[in-house]
Tab-separated table of C-alpha atoms in Angstrom:
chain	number	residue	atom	x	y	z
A	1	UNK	CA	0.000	0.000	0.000
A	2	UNK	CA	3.114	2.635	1.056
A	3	UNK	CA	4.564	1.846	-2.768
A	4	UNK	CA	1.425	1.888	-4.577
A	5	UNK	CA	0.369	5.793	-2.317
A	6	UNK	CA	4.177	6.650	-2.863
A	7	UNK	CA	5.520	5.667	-6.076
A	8	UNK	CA	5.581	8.787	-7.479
A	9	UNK	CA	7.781	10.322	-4.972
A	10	UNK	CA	10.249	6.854	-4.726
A	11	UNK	CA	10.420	6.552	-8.442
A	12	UNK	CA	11.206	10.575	-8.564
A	13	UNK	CA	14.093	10.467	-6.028
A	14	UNK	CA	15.461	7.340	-7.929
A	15	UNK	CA	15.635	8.828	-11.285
A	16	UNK	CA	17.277	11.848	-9.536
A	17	UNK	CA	20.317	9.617	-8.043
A	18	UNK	CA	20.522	8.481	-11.628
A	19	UNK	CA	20.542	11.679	-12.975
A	20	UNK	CA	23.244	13.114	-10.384
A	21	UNK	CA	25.017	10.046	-10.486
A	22	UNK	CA	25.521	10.371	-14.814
A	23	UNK	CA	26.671	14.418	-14.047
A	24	UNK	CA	29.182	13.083	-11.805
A	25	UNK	CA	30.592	10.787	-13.930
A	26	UNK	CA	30.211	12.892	-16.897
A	27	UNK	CA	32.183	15.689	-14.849
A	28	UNK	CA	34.789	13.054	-13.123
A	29	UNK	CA	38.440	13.284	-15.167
A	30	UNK	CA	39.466	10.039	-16.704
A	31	UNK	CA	41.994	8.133	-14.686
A	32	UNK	CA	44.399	5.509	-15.733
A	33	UNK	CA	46.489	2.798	-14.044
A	34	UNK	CA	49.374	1.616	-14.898
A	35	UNK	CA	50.945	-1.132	-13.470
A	36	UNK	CA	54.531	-2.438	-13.790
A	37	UNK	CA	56.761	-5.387	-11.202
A	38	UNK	CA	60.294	-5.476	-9.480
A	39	UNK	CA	61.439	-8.375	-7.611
A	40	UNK	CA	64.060	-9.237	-4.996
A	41	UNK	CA	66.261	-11.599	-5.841
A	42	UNK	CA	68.837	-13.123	-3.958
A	43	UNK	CA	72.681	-12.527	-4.777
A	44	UNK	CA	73.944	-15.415	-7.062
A	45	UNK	CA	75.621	-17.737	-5.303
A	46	UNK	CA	76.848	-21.414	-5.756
A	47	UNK	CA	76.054	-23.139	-2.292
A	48	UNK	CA	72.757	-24.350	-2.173
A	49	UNK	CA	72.333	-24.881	1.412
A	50	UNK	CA	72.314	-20.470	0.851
A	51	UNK	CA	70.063	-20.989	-1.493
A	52	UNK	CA	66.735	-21.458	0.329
A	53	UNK	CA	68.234	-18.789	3.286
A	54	UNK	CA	68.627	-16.745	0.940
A	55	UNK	CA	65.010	-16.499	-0.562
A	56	UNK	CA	63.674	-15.763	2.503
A	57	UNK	CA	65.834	-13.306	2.896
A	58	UNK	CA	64.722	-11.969	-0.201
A	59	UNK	CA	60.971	-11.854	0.839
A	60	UNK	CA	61.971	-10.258	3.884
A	61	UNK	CA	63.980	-7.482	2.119
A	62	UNK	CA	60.722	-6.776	0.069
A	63	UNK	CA	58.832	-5.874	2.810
A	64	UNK	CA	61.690	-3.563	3.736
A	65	UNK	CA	62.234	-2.009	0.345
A	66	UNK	CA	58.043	-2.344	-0.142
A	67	UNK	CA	58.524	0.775	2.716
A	68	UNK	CA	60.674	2.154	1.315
A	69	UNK	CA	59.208	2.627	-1.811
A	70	UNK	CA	56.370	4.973	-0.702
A	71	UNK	CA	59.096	7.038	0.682
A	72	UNK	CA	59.852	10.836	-1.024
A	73	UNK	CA	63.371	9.838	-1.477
A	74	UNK	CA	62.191	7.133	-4.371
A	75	UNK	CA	58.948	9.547	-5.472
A	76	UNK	CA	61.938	12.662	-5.597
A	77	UNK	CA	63.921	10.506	-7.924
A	78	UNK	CA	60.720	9.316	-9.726
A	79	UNK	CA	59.171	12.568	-10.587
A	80	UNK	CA	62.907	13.851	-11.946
A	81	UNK	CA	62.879	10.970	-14.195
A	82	UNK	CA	59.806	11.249	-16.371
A	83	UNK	CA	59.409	14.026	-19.197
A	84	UNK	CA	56.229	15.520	-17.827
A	85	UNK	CA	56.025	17.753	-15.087
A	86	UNK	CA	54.861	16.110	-11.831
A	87	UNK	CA	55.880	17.102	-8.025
A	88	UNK	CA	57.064	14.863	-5.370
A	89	UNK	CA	53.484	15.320	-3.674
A	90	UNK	CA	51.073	14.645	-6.718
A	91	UNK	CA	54.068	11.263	-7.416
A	92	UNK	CA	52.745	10.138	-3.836
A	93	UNK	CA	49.091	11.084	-4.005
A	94	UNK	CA	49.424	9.034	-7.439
A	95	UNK	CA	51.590	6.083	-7.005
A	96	UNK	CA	50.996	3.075	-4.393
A	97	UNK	CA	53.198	-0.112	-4.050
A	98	UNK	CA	52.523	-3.299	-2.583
A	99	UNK	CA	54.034	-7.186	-1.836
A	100	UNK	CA	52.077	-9.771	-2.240
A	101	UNK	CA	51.935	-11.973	0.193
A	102	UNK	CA	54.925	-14.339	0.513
A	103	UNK	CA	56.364	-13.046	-2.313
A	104	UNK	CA	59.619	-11.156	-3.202
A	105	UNK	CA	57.648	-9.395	-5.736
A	106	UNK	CA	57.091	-5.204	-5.267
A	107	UNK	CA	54.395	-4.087	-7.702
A	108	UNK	CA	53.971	-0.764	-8.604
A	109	UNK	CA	50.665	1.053	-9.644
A	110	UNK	CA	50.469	4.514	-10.921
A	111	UNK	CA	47.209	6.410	-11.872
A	112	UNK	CA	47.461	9.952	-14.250
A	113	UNK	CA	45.360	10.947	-16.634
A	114	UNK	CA	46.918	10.179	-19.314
A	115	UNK	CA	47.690	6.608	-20.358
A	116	UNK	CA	51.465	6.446	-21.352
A	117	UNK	CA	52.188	9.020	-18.430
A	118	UNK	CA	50.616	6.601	-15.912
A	119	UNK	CA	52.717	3.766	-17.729
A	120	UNK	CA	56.009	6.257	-17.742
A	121	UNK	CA	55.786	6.877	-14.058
A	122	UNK	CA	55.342	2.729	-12.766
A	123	UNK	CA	58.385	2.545	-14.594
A	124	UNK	CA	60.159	5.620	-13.157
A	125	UNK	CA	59.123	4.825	-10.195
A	126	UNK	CA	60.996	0.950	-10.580
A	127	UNK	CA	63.866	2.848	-11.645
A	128	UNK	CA	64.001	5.218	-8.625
A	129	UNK	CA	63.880	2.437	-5.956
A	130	UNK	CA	66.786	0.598	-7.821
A	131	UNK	CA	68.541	3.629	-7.721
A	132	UNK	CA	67.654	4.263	-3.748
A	133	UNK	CA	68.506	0.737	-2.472
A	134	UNK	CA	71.778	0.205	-4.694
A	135	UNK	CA	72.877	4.235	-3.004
A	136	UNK	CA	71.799	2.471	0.546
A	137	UNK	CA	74.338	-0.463	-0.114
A	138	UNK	CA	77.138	1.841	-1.749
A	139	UNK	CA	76.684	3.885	1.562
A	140	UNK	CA	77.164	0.833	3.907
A	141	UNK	CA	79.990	-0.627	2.130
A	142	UNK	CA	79.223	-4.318	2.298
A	143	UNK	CA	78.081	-6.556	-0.858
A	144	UNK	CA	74.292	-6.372	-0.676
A	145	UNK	CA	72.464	-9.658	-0.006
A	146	UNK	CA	69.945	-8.971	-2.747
A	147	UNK	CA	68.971	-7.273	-6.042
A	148	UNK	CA	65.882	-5.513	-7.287
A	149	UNK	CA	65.180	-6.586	-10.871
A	150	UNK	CA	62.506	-5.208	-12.585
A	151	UNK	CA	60.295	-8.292	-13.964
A	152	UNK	CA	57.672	-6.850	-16.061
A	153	UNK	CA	57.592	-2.941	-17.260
A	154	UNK	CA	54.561	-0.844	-17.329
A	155	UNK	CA	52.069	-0.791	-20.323
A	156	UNK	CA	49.689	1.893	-21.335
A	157	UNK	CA	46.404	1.016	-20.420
A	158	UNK	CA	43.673	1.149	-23.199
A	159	UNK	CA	40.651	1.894	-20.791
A	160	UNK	CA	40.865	4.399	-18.025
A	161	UNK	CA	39.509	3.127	-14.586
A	162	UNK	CA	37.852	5.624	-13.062
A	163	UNK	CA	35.442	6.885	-13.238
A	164	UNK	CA	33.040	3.486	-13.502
A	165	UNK	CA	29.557	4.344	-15.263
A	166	UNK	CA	27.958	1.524	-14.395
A	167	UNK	CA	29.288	1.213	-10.967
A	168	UNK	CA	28.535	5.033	-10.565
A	169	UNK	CA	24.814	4.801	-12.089
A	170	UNK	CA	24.017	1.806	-10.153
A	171	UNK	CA	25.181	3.528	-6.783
A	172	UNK	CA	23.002	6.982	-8.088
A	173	UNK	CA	19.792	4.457	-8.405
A	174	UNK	CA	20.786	2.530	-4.593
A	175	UNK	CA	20.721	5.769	-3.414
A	176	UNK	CA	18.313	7.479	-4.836
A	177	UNK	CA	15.721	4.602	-4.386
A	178	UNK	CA	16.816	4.455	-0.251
A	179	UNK	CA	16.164	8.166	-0.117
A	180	UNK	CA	12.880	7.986	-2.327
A	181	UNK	CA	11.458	5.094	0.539
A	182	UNK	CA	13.067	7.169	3.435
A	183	UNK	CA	10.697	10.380	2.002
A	184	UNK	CA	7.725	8.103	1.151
A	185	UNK	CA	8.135	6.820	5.014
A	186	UNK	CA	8.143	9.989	6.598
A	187	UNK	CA	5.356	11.162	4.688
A	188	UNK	CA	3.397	8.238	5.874
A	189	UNK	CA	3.846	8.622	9.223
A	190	UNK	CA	2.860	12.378	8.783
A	191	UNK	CA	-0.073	11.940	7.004
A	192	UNK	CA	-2.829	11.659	8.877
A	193	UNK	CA	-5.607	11.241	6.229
A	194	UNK	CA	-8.015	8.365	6.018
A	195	UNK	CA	-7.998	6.846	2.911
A	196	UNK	CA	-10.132	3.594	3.160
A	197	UNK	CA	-12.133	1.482	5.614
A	198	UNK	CA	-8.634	-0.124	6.994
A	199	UNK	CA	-7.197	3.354	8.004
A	200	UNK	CA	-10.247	3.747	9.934
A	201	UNK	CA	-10.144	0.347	11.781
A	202	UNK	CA	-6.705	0.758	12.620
A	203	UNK	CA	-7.495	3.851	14.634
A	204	UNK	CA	-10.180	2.580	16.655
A	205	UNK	CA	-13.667	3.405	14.897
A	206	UNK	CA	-15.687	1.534	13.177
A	207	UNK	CA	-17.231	2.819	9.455
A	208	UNK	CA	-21.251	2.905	9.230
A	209	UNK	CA	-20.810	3.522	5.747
A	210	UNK	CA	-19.212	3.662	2.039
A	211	UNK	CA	-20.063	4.999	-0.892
A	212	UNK	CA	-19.085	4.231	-4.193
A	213	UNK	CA	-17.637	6.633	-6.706
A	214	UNK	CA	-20.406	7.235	-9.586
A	215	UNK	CA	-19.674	9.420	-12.234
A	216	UNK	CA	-22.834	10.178	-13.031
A	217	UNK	CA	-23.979	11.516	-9.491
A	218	UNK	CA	-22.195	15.523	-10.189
A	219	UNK	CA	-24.031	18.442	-10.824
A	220	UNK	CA	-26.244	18.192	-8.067
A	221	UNK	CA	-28.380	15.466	-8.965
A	222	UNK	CA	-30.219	14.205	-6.222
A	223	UNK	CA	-29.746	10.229	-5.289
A	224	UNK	CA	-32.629	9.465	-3.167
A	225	UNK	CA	-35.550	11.047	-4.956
A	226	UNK	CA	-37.881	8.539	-6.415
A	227	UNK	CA	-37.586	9.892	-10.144
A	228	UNK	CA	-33.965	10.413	-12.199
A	229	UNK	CA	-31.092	8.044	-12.753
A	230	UNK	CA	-31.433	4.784	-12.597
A	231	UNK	CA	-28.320	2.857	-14.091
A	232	UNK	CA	-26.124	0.866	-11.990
A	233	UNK	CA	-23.816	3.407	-10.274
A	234	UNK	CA	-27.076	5.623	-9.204
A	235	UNK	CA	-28.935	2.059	-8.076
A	236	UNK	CA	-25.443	0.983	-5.835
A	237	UNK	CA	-24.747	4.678	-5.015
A	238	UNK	CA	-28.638	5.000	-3.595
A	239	UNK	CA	-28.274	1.388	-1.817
A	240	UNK	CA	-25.074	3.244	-0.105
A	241	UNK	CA	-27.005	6.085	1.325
A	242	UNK	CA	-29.882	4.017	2.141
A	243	UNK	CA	-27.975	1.878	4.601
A	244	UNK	CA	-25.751	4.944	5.850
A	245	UNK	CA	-28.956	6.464	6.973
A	246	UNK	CA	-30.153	3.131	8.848
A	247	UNK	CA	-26.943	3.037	10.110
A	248	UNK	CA	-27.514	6.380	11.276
A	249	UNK	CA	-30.904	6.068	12.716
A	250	UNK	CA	-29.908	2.857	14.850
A	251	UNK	CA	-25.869	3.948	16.348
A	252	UNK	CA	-27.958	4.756	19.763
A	253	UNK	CA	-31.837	3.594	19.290
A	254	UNK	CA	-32.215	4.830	23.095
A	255	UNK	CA	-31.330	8.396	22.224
A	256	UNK	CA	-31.953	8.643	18.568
């Protein structure tokens, strides 16, 4: 019954979160992501027993380097390395890096707004934390452990990621639909009209009488006189009034 008083209003605030929802999108810059790998590797070395030590190590030193890769050292070196102009802040706000779990991998993901730029600063950005870690070892004078090799470079991506139409449209319409209900709920409990038989049961009194729409009844035509209409709708509409006005006469036969 709420849907069927209220559609108008739910189906109104739904097409409105679809509406706001295709501005936004429509308004949002295109993003891209790029994406390109380094991994650890282990020193090469010819005793085996090192070997397996040695991987570990590797994985461990990933974590480390992982760290040190969202640093402004490697995003200073980055963002001096590409051809387009970028500052060490919008290199953070843009780049993220991550390990996968127990891997030696560090994969790097850079979003611009422009495809081979995004692509251009993963890659950079590889470069910069070879350059950073192989400065670290030069500075502490011992023969480093491990090696950061960069396993697969960045590509330019042929679709941007964000923004997601049909992500963003389908949010606008989950929205706009909870909103529409939320409305058509408070109006509910606000409106105090009676509408039908039910609404009247439900707060305490009992109906005496209903009756029926006729069309035919306007214009001041009378419905009990003996003469005048007499097609269906007058016939029920007259049967209506004559039992409201028994109705009437017998609520309190003592006092009538």
């Amino acid at each position: 019954q709420l849907l069927r008083r209220r559609w108008k209003a739910i189906t109104a605030f739904t097409l409105l979160g679809l509406a706001v929802a295709a501005v936004l999108t429509a308004l949002q810059p295109l993003t891209y992501t790029a994406s390109a790998t380094a991994v650890v590797n282990p020193t090469v070395t010819d005793n085996p027993a090192a070997a397996l030590s040695q991987d570990s190590v590797a994985k461990s030193r990933a974590v480390q380097f992982d760290e040190l890769a969202g640093s402004a050292l490697v995003a200073e070196r980055a963002a001096a390395m590409v051809d387009f102009p970028v500052s060490t802040g919008q290199a953070l706000s843009a780049v993220t890096t991550s390990v996968p779990t127990n891997t030696a991998l560090i994969k790097v993901q850079a979003e611009w707004s422009d495809p081979a730029q995004a692509a251009q600063l993963a890659d950079a950005w590889v470069q910069a934390l070879q350059d950073q870690v192989g400065e670290l070892d030069a500075a502490d004078g011992r023969d480093p452990q491990v090696q950061i090799d960069r396993l697969l470079p960045a590509t330019a991506p042929a679709s941007p990621t964000s923004p997601n139409p049909p992500l963003n449209l389908v949010v606008g319409a989950v929205l706009g639909l909870a909103a529409g209900a939320a409305l058509a709920l408070a109006l509910e409990a606000l409106d105090r009209r009676i509408r039908s038989t039910e609404d009247l049961q439900r707060a305490g009194v009992t109906p005496i009488g209903a009756i029926p729409k006729a069309s035919g009844l306007a214009d001041g035509q009378r419905v009990l006189a003996k003469a005048g209409r007499q097609d269906a709708d007058h016939f029920r509409a007259r049967e209506a009034f004559n039992e409201l006005r028994i109705n009437l006469q017998y609520m309190n036969p003592d006092d009538p």
